[in-house]
Amino acid sequence: MQTFPTELPKQTTILLIYLLLLLFSFQTGFAQRQMEHLDRGLVGVPSEDGVLLSWRMLGTDPEEVGFNIYALSPSGEKRRLNAESITDRTNFWTKADQQGITYFVSAHAGDEMLDETMPVSPWEEEYLSIPLRTPDGYTPNDASVGDLTGDGKYEIVIHMTGKAHDNSHKGFTDEPILHAYTLAGDFLWEINLGKNIREGAHYTQFMVYDLDGDGKAEVACKTADGSRDGVGKIIGDASADHRNKDGYILEGPEFLTVFNGETGAAMSTVDYVPSRHPETQDPSPEQMKEIWGDGYGNRLDRFLAGIAYLDGESPSLIMSRGYYTRTVIAAWNWRDGELYQEWVFDSHDGNPEHLAYAGQGFHSLSIADVDGDGKDEIVFGSMVLDNDGTGLYSSGLGHGDAMHVTNIDPTREGLEVFGIHERAEHPHAANLRDALTGEVLWSFPSEDVGRGLSIDIDPRHEGHECWALGEGLSGLWNVKGEEISSQRPSSCNMAIWWDGDLLRELLDGVNIDKWDYEQETSKRIFTGENFQLLKNNGTKSNPCLSADILGDWREELLARTEDGKELRIFSTPIPSEHRLYTLMHNPHYRLSIAWQNVAYNQPPHTDYFLGAGMKKPQRPNIYVLKNKHLK
């Protein structure tokens, strides 16, 4: 292990600002963030001899909130199942002793009734089935969620993919397609991005979020000539074909469009920022190579996206281009039916200080309030932008494939970043760094690291455990970089909170494993193949989505079936004695779900340490947005 006390010009200033901001926050408090209104998400998951009822504790619930569970017979007879108010958990196991029975939950604070859910039936199978209208030759791929209709329930937006190519490979692709479905299985719309948007993991990053605070989520992504919205309207020139002989699209207009989440209708389309070249929309190969590093379109079309609360109150859309060389990140606001630019950061804008931010991006990003001022920063791989679009720091560690931003080490103040690097030209190929300053806290050398994961899997050690796959790397590390086992888990990919404890499980493709820390081995606890599930994206090996979209604070697994005609949603059938507010009301986690579909999928995290021995998380500083059209 190597430690690396990075000396950054802004480090001392940043630390002083951080301390002042903490003092300021204690004295004045920060503005509340607007978040989506959610219902209780009550589900009944069947098991061999009973049903696990699971529901949300909301981030706006009072601390003293309690719950009562009722069974409703087919004849309308109501029966309370719990003897005393449930105040220590948000799930309840009951024996299914009658056909046709439904269940509902009421929430109360003392004698005051807060709300009551509609009765729900237990799932007929161990999963919820969503029938898909998958186009011929396509398969369901990455998904995201948002309340598109404003009813407090999530809808699903899923990327349908046909023939695709990585940026480094030439060839023609099929047209990228987005579909929207309700959890009841209703099809809402189809958006076809057209032939002038290339299909591949690095091209189409779609954001699903309520950007304007009207209680309904929008969908935003890059579009081009011939893109067709959900009501059949064509964007730009329907007859244009800008593909070259190799299938790359290196000329023609590029757009950014905000779509109505409920109908799929395009509401606003503007020029995409940044363009392919500062001086021309149709650069020559020589011009592309000079600014992006190659002349055939590989590094030019590397896109990332996210959602950030730049002002600490309302969400902004983050769109970017490039990360191997030139890096440009633009922030947009969707307000009152207009899309306007908030700021743009360009590593090659002529400011010599900005050149340090070139070549620092990963195949994903993260959004986090790293300086504690209540406003989000853009963690763009090895660099961080402040909420106002200025550079906070560039660590100089360069490009990498996987990154995790959360409170990895709860014994330290603030957040940390665990990251790995391809072909690192320094001895820090796998490292833990301070998210605020970029200081490397510990690291390990390797010629090339392709995977890395940071989650809590061993309760005997405080904080997360970390491991990575790379030449010369082995074993499992604690948050101080000490090897605690010569063995490591069977996968190093995604993660999921699934069983009843606070440790996290391993999610690889459509399978879930539990790390047996005493025997130092992984044990399978859920096999997706038993339910005809298939993983997505080859070596990326991820389901369509993993997120806390139903029930209590634990996460659901959303995956496609082998025939591509169905999306199956799995929620844990395992009781838990722990009570946490829904993870989707933790802003850091919710924004992680928004960017999970971007490029190389990474697991979501909270901004607090969630694991064995954790402290009770503070109630989030949020208010919820109900659909303003509903009474």
XYZ file of C-alpha atoms in Angstrom:
631
model
C 0.000 0.000 0.000
C 1.174 3.503 -0.766
C -0.033 6.733 0.771
C 0.044 9.904 -1.284
C -0.289 13.242 0.540
C -1.255 15.286 -2.503
C -0.400 18.975 -2.150
C -2.990 20.941 -4.045
C -2.827 24.730 -4.410
C -6.431 25.135 -3.255
C -6.370 22.510 -0.498
C -5.850 24.770 2.517
C -8.372 27.298 1.243
C -10.927 24.565 0.547
C -10.581 23.126 4.050
C -11.087 26.553 5.610
C -14.144 27.145 3.427
C -15.500 23.731 4.417
C -15.179 24.513 8.127
C -16.822 27.896 7.659
C -19.667 26.344 5.684
C -20.229 23.763 8.403
C -20.371 26.532 11.012
C -22.724 28.530 8.792
C -25.017 25.556 8.268
C -25.348 24.997 11.997
C -26.262 28.641 12.499
C -28.633 29.274 9.612
C -29.526 25.971 7.987
C -29.739 25.350 4.265
C -32.626 25.726 1.890
C -34.795 22.658 1.468
C -34.489 20.641 -1.709
C -37.574 19.951 -3.744
C -38.083 16.215 -4.115
C -40.768 14.061 -5.670
C -43.945 13.186 -3.779
C -44.157 9.438 -3.233
C -46.920 7.245 -1.881
C -46.146 4.442 0.566
C -45.184 2.001 -2.206
C -46.911 -0.853 -0.380
C -46.146 -4.293 -1.831
C -46.950 -7.837 -0.776
C -44.196 -10.251 -1.775
C -45.204 -13.928 -1.522
C -42.985 -16.595 -0.055
C -43.539 -20.278 0.702
C -45.952 -19.862 3.582
C -46.797 -16.198 3.803
C -46.520 -12.663 2.500
C -44.011 -9.960 3.357
C -45.776 -6.591 3.402
C -43.322 -3.753 2.854
C -43.838 0.012 2.620
C -42.036 3.336 2.640
C -41.169 5.566 5.531
C -40.964 8.936 3.812
C -38.233 11.493 4.288
C -40.911 13.970 5.376
C -42.414 11.713 8.055
C -42.078 12.841 11.677
C -39.711 10.822 13.857
C -42.623 9.418 15.860
C -44.439 8.022 12.837
C -46.001 4.613 13.387
C -47.881 2.211 11.161
C -50.846 -0.138 11.366
C -51.426 -3.026 8.963
C -54.898 -4.158 7.929
C -56.209 -7.129 5.994
C -59.388 -6.695 3.965
C -61.417 -9.777 3.154
C -63.304 -10.191 -0.148
C -66.504 -9.450 1.778
C -65.105 -6.120 2.998
C -64.293 -7.184 6.567
C -61.338 -5.187 7.935
C -58.921 -6.783 10.395
C -55.900 -5.135 12.027
C -52.903 -7.471 11.960
C -50.508 -5.787 14.390
C -51.236 -5.660 18.122
C -49.238 -2.471 18.707
C -48.239 0.368 16.430
C -45.188 -0.590 14.350
C -42.451 1.937 15.039
C -39.229 -0.059 14.583
C -39.491 -1.312 10.988
C -41.364 -0.861 7.723
C -42.193 -4.457 6.865
C -44.536 -7.048 8.313
C -44.752 -10.769 7.637
C -48.169 -12.399 7.708
C -49.457 -15.840 6.904
C -51.592 -15.859 3.760
C -54.592 -17.756 5.128
C -57.326 -16.625 2.752
C -57.760 -16.251 -1.005
C -58.623 -12.814 -2.367
C -57.392 -10.934 0.682
C -55.915 -7.438 0.225
C -53.857 -5.282 2.562
C -53.456 -1.610 3.390
C -51.292 0.476 5.705
C -52.130 3.548 7.743
C -49.525 5.976 9.049
C -50.024 8.044 12.178
C -48.135 10.341 14.537
C -49.617 9.911 17.995
C -53.368 10.211 17.559
C -53.093 12.036 14.245
C -53.729 10.022 11.093
C -51.207 10.977 8.399
C -52.356 8.888 5.458
C -53.793 5.545 4.448
C -52.901 3.495 1.396
C -55.259 1.936 -1.084
C -55.642 -1.844 -0.606
C -53.166 -3.929 -2.608
C -53.139 -7.596 -3.514
C -50.030 -9.705 -2.989
C -48.084 -10.408 -6.153
C -49.246 -13.549 -7.901
C -45.637 -14.564 -8.516
C -42.404 -13.798 -6.712
C -42.072 -10.780 -8.987
C -44.105 -8.043 -10.637
C -44.385 -8.528 -14.402
C -44.389 -5.610 -16.854
C -45.221 -6.689 -20.434
C -43.042 -4.888 -22.976
C -43.636 -3.829 -26.562
C -40.068 -4.554 -27.539
C -39.482 -3.695 -31.233
C -38.366 -6.532 -33.506
C -34.615 -6.946 -33.390
C -34.315 -5.005 -30.131
C -33.802 -5.956 -26.469
C -34.665 -4.069 -23.257
C -31.549 -2.474 -21.791
C -30.839 0.166 -19.127
C -33.806 1.699 -17.343
C -34.587 4.660 -15.125
C -37.589 5.721 -13.059
C -39.542 8.875 -12.367
C -43.080 9.859 -11.489
C -44.149 10.676 -15.037
C -47.869 10.971 -14.247
C -47.766 12.763 -10.900
C -49.593 10.092 -8.887
C -46.840 9.366 -6.351
C -45.850 6.125 -8.092
C -42.821 5.510 -10.240
C -43.013 4.844 -13.950
C -40.226 3.149 -15.884
C -38.321 4.542 -18.866
C -36.372 1.817 -20.631
C -33.789 2.063 -23.387
C -34.551 -0.411 -26.169
C -31.366 -1.308 -28.023
C -30.868 -2.990 -31.369
C -27.548 -3.383 -33.115
C -25.019 -1.211 -31.289
C -21.332 -0.335 -31.553
C -18.789 1.026 -29.135
C -17.258 4.357 -30.123
C -13.997 2.621 -30.994
C -15.716 0.327 -33.529
C -16.983 1.393 -36.920
C -20.273 0.182 -38.330
C -23.905 1.206 -38.664
C -26.273 0.831 -35.709
C -30.002 0.646 -35.182
C -31.923 3.688 -34.006
C -31.997 4.161 -30.206
C -35.539 3.899 -28.783
C -36.966 4.885 -25.392
C -40.170 3.368 -23.972
C -42.210 4.368 -20.909
C -44.404 2.013 -18.831
C -46.388 2.233 -15.614
C -45.930 -0.292 -12.826
C -49.415 -1.540 -13.708
C -48.032 -2.534 -17.109
C -49.536 0.266 -19.204
C -47.514 1.480 -22.188
C -47.216 5.295 -22.273
C -45.082 6.256 -25.284
C -42.172 5.569 -27.616
C -39.430 8.041 -28.512
C -37.265 7.064 -31.498
C -34.025 9.034 -31.569
C -33.453 8.260 -35.246
C -30.557 7.285 -37.474
C -28.504 10.380 -36.601
C -28.001 9.260 -33.006
C -25.603 6.314 -32.873
C -26.486 3.380 -30.607
C -23.961 2.453 -27.932
C -23.191 2.767 -24.233
C -21.376 6.087 -24.600
C -23.882 7.878 -26.851
C -27.381 8.004 -25.364
C -27.538 9.141 -21.744
C -31.141 9.855 -20.786
C -32.196 11.674 -17.628
C -35.578 11.122 -15.945
C -36.385 13.718 -13.261
C -38.869 16.423 -12.301
C -36.810 19.351 -13.511
C -39.343 22.168 -13.103
C -41.172 21.265 -9.914
C -44.620 20.606 -11.372
C -44.865 17.185 -9.731
C -44.239 15.233 -12.949
C -40.878 14.001 -14.223
C -39.458 15.013 -17.583
C -37.109 13.040 -19.849
C -34.051 14.746 -21.350
C -31.454 13.476 -23.806
C -29.412 14.322 -26.891
C -31.386 14.332 -30.163
C -30.707 15.025 -33.842
C -32.323 15.428 -37.255
C -35.050 12.804 -37.577
C -35.648 12.126 -33.876
C -39.358 11.390 -33.332
C -41.080 12.247 -30.062
C -43.808 10.345 -28.258
C -46.651 11.958 -30.204
C -45.054 11.456 -33.627
C -43.496 14.904 -34.111
C -40.160 14.978 -35.951
C -37.278 17.059 -34.619
C -35.177 18.784 -37.285
C -34.936 17.450 -40.843
C -36.662 14.081 -41.196
C -34.844 13.257 -44.457
C -31.301 14.051 -43.286
C -28.754 11.249 -42.989
C -25.460 12.407 -41.507
C -23.817 8.969 -41.134
C -20.476 8.547 -42.882
C -19.265 5.380 -44.627
C -18.109 3.924 -41.299
C -21.391 4.601 -39.503
C -20.052 7.492 -37.418
C -22.006 10.749 -37.223
C -19.489 13.571 -37.399
C -21.533 16.309 -39.026
C -25.002 17.792 -38.915
C -26.861 19.555 -36.098
C -26.946 18.167 -32.552
C -29.759 18.975 -30.152
C -30.750 18.686 -26.508
C -34.449 18.001 -25.998
C -36.694 17.980 -22.928
C -39.678 15.655 -23.360
C -42.961 15.590 -21.457
C -42.698 12.523 -19.241
C -46.375 11.627 -19.449
C -46.860 11.923 -23.215
C -43.341 11.804 -24.643
C -43.969 15.068 -26.513
C -40.911 17.252 -27.182
C -41.361 20.468 -25.194
C -38.094 22.265 -25.959
C -35.152 21.614 -28.276
C -31.926 23.636 -28.253
C -28.448 23.189 -29.722
C -26.365 20.645 -27.828
C -23.494 22.143 -25.868
C -20.693 21.610 -26.512
C -20.574 21.275 -30.264
C -18.023 19.038 -31.918
C -15.567 21.902 -32.301
C -15.427 25.441 -30.867
C -15.223 26.942 -34.341
C -17.220 24.606 -36.586
C -20.043 22.096 -36.239
C -18.465 19.850 -38.901
C -14.765 19.559 -37.968
C -12.218 17.856 -40.195
C -10.366 14.744 -38.970
C -7.328 16.921 -38.293
C -9.376 19.350 -36.198
C -10.974 16.497 -34.247
C -7.628 14.861 -33.549
C -6.121 18.131 -32.369
C -8.802 18.766 -29.750
C -10.177 15.294 -28.884
C -7.217 12.978 -29.470
C -8.371 11.074 -32.549
C -9.827 11.967 -35.922
C -12.450 9.290 -36.513
C -15.023 10.017 -33.807
C -14.103 7.810 -30.849
C -13.237 10.302 -28.107
C -15.358 13.029 -29.663
C -18.643 11.281 -28.812
C -18.124 10.297 -25.193
C -21.148 11.649 -23.355
C -22.141 11.653 -19.672
C -25.148 13.159 -17.908
C -26.597 13.759 -14.463
C -28.929 15.812 -12.287
C -27.585 18.218 -9.646
C -29.038 20.710 -7.162
C -26.629 23.487 -8.023
C -28.502 26.106 -6.011
C -29.376 23.693 -3.219
C -33.094 23.930 -3.967
C -34.039 22.963 -7.533
C -32.568 20.357 -9.892
C -30.455 21.204 -12.917
C -29.589 19.053 -15.915
C -25.903 18.207 -16.429
C -24.703 17.218 -19.912
C -21.123 16.697 -21.006
C -18.815 15.716 -23.837
C -15.353 14.170 -23.659
C -13.151 12.889 -20.863
C -9.981 11.450 -22.374
C -8.674 14.854 -23.506
C -10.880 17.940 -23.833
C -13.672 17.922 -21.249
C -16.752 20.144 -21.475
C -19.607 20.108 -18.946
C -22.767 22.198 -19.312
C -25.498 22.891 -16.756
C -29.072 23.576 -17.889
C -32.263 24.656 -16.143
C -35.798 23.748 -17.235
C -38.068 26.417 -15.781
C -41.520 27.692 -16.834
C -41.390 25.887 -20.157
C -37.953 27.174 -21.149
C -34.577 25.454 -21.278
C -31.659 27.749 -20.601
C -27.978 27.350 -19.910
C -26.688 27.953 -16.394
C -22.945 27.597 -17.032
C -20.344 25.794 -19.147
C -16.934 24.513 -18.050
C -14.406 23.821 -20.810
C -10.935 22.455 -20.121
C -9.795 23.995 -23.426
C -11.359 27.460 -23.173
C -8.010 29.234 -23.132
C -7.687 29.465 -19.363
C -4.356 27.727 -18.618
C -5.593 26.620 -15.184
C -8.381 24.644 -16.818
C -5.984 22.397 -18.740
C -5.376 20.462 -15.512
C -8.992 19.275 -15.794
C -8.478 17.646 -19.197
C -8.310 13.859 -19.383
C -9.669 13.282 -15.875
C -13.101 11.832 -16.674
C -14.363 8.309 -16.046
C -16.964 6.232 -17.893
C -19.476 7.570 -15.369
C -19.891 10.498 -13.015
C -21.336 11.169 -9.596
C -23.184 14.095 -8.048
C -22.425 14.940 -4.431
C -22.296 17.841 -1.999
C -18.613 17.412 -1.234
C -18.053 20.773 0.476
C -21.074 20.657 2.786
C -22.716 23.884 1.603
C -26.034 22.239 0.687
C -25.298 22.533 -3.046
C -24.089 19.769 -5.340
C -20.728 19.383 -7.007
C -19.979 17.387 -10.165
C -17.571 14.546 -9.360
C -16.274 13.970 -12.871
C -13.875 11.106 -12.262
C -10.575 12.451 -11.007
C -11.762 16.069 -11.022
C -14.542 17.966 -9.264
C -16.473 21.051 -10.372
C -18.041 23.332 -7.782
C -21.764 24.059 -7.983
C -21.114 27.316 -9.855
C -19.192 25.578 -12.646
C -15.727 26.558 -11.478
C -13.011 24.001 -10.899
C -12.806 22.790 -7.302
C -9.782 20.590 -7.950
C -8.173 18.191 -10.381
C -6.335 15.350 -8.683
C -4.384 14.559 -11.852
C -5.023 10.842 -11.400
C -6.551 10.558 -14.858
C -9.109 8.293 -16.483
C -10.754 5.249 -14.894
C -13.626 2.796 -15.255
C -15.348 2.650 -11.851
C -15.942 5.151 -9.053
C -17.862 5.237 -5.767
C -18.679 8.444 -3.863
C -20.181 8.226 -0.386
C -19.225 8.219 3.304
C -16.896 5.262 2.866
C -14.959 5.919 6.076
C -17.373 7.095 8.811
C -14.440 7.924 11.120
C -13.502 10.843 8.846
C -15.350 14.067 8.131
C -17.048 14.348 4.776
C -17.205 12.012 1.796
C -14.596 9.853 0.085
C -14.077 8.600 -3.457
C -12.895 5.088 -4.228
C -11.648 4.913 -7.795
C -9.635 2.736 -10.148
C -7.572 3.634 -13.207
C -6.766 2.068 -16.542
C -3.087 1.997 -17.443
C -2.250 4.432 -14.667
C 0.967 6.365 -15.119
C 1.314 6.664 -11.346
C 1.360 4.246 -8.384
C -2.261 4.898 -7.391
C -4.198 2.593 -9.728
C -6.679 1.739 -6.958
C -7.101 4.491 -4.410
C -9.256 6.157 -1.793
C -9.242 9.945 -1.890
C -10.889 12.758 0.011
C -13.843 13.962 -2.059
C -13.364 17.587 -1.009
C -9.621 18.034 -1.564
C -8.535 15.173 -3.823
C -5.923 14.059 -1.290
C -5.131 10.387 -1.826
C -5.547 8.653 1.532
C -4.177 5.287 0.431
C -3.521 3.509 -2.817
C -2.172 0.406 -4.543
C -0.185 0.229 -7.781
C -1.155 -1.832 -10.810
C -0.518 -1.670 -14.538
C -4.253 -1.779 -15.297
C -7.396 -1.975 -13.150
C -10.740 -2.749 -14.773
C -13.139 -3.085 -11.847
C -13.447 -1.757 -8.300
C -16.136 -1.832 -5.619
C -16.656 -0.184 -2.228
C -19.503 -1.409 0.032
C -19.932 -2.673 3.588
C -19.785 -6.484 3.624
C -17.993 -7.255 6.914
C -19.411 -5.969 10.244
C -16.134 -6.591 12.056
C -14.536 -3.584 10.355
C -15.888 -0.055 10.519
C -17.018 1.445 7.239
C -16.787 -0.014 3.764
C -14.643 -2.796 2.442
C -12.943 -2.180 -0.919
C -11.492 -4.428 -3.566
C -10.414 -4.214 -7.189
C -9.556 -6.425 -10.145
C -6.196 -5.624 -11.647
C -2.757 -6.978 -12.243
C -0.944 -7.436 -8.938
C -4.033 -6.701 -6.815
C -5.587 -9.251 -4.464
C -7.536 -9.463 -1.246
C -9.966 -7.240 0.590
C -9.133 -3.853 2.144
C -10.682 -1.914 5.007
C -11.191 1.859 4.933
C -7.592 2.423 6.050
C -6.211 0.426 3.126
C -5.229 -2.534 5.291
C -5.716 -6.046 3.920
C -8.293 -7.846 6.061
C -8.569 -10.954 3.911
C -6.420 -12.589 1.279
C -9.669 -13.612 -0.426
C -12.139 -11.331 -2.158
C -15.788 -11.664 -3.213
C -16.809 -13.529 -6.343
C -17.728 -10.329 -8.216
C -16.614 -6.712 -8.371
C -19.472 -5.044 -10.173
C -22.800 -3.808 -8.771
C -24.334 -3.982 -5.284
C -27.771 -4.187 -3.672
C -29.336 -3.972 -0.191
C -31.439 -7.139 -0.251
C -31.577 -9.242 2.907
C -32.529 -8.207 6.426
C -29.264 -6.815 7.794
C -27.480 -3.537 7.054
C -24.658 -5.099 5.066
C -24.825 -4.854 1.304
C -24.994 -7.769 -1.085
C -23.148 -8.342 -4.361
C -25.129 -7.858 -7.558
C -23.547 -9.280 -10.680
C -25.709 -9.415 -13.769
C -29.012 -10.785 -12.456
C -27.587 -12.780 -9.540
C -27.185 -11.780 -5.883
C -24.444 -13.149 -3.630
C -23.777 -12.716 0.095
C -20.215 -12.390 1.346
C -19.650 -14.894 4.159
C -16.975 -12.945 6.013
C -16.247 -15.809 8.429
C -15.677 -18.389 5.699
C -14.273 -15.766 3.304
C -16.423 -16.864 0.409
C -19.451 -15.683 -1.598
C -22.767 -17.531 -1.325
C -25.580 -17.286 -3.869
C -28.898 -16.085 -2.397
C -30.768 -15.164 -5.592
C -30.320 -16.693 -9.039
C -31.860 -14.678 -11.836
C -31.568 -17.496 -14.342
C -34.170 -19.401 -12.296
C -36.664 -16.747 -13.409
C -35.536 -16.600 -17.071
C -33.681 -13.333 -16.525
C -30.815 -12.057 -18.659
C -28.158 -9.479 -17.845
C -27.390 -6.472 -20.035
C -24.315 -5.034 -21.694
C -21.884 -7.927 -21.871
C -18.960 -7.431 -19.513
C -20.750 -4.482 -17.883
C -23.060 -7.212 -16.608
C -25.897 -5.263 -15.048
C -29.668 -5.627 -14.747
C -31.933 -2.987 -16.253
C -31.933 -1.150 -12.909
C -31.395 -1.660 -9.199
C -33.078 0.939 -6.994
C -35.378 1.438 -4.008
C -38.562 1.952 -6.036
C -41.060 -0.007 -3.887
C -41.568 -1.101 -0.299
C -39.121 -0.320 2.470
C -35.578 1.038 2.163
C -34.144 -2.055 0.510
C -33.596 -2.164 -3.224
C -35.498 -3.789 -6.061
C -33.989 -5.683 -8.984
C -35.403 -4.906 -12.450
C -34.362 -7.235 -15.254
C -35.474 -8.414 -18.690
C -36.576 -11.910 -19.558
C -34.758 -14.123 -22.045
C -37.298 -13.432 -24.787
C -37.127 -9.663 -24.201
C -40.898 -9.389 -23.917
C -41.138 -8.787 -20.203
C -39.563 -6.727 -17.440
C -39.635 -8.459 -14.057
C -39.326 -6.540 -10.798
C -38.113 -8.400 -7.718
C -38.442 -7.110 -4.169
C -36.926 -8.917 -1.213
C -39.171 -11.440 0.603
C -36.917 -11.301 3.676
C -38.107 -9.476 6.839
C -35.850 -6.819 8.373
C -35.779 -5.313 11.844
C -34.235 -2.067 10.600
C -36.156 1.112 9.795
C -34.794 3.797 7.460
C -36.591 6.415 5.428
C -36.869 5.517 1.750
C -33.525 5.848 0.031
C -35.221 7.780 -2.784
C -35.719 10.678 -0.369
C -31.977 10.838 0.246
C -30.939 13.333 -2.473
C -27.509 11.775 -3.004
C -29.034 8.331 -3.578
C -31.892 9.655 -5.720
C -29.433 11.406 -8.025
C -27.415 8.163 -8.190
C -30.482 6.458 -9.637
C -30.813 9.218 -12.231
C -27.261 8.638 -13.505
C -27.138 4.842 -13.042
C -27.919 4.251 -16.745
C -25.022 6.436 -17.872
C -22.239 4.629 -19.799
C -20.709 2.051 -17.414
C -23.413 1.500 -14.800
C -22.340 1.971 -11.194
C -24.303 1.157 -8.007
C -26.034 3.978 -6.125
C -24.969 5.194 -2.694
C -26.346 7.373 0.090
C -24.507 10.424 1.421
C -24.379 8.844 4.868
C -22.729 5.591 5.894
C -25.312 2.816 5.545
C -23.948 -0.373 7.035
C -23.234 -2.323 10.216
C -22.929 -0.102 13.280
C -24.248 2.940 11.419
C -25.566 6.009 13.168
C -29.198 6.883 12.655
C -29.305 9.092 9.546
C -30.580 12.610 9.898
C -33.965 13.402 8.452
C -33.370 14.810 4.945
C -33.744 18.547 4.426
C -36.397 18.234 1.704
C -39.943 19.090 0.794
C -42.017 17.044 -1.612
C -43.738 18.152 -4.784
C -47.239 16.926 -5.456
C -48.683 17.164 -8.933
C -50.068 20.691 -8.943
C -52.952 19.486 -11.127
C -54.179 17.101 -8.422
C -56.407 18.233 -5.579
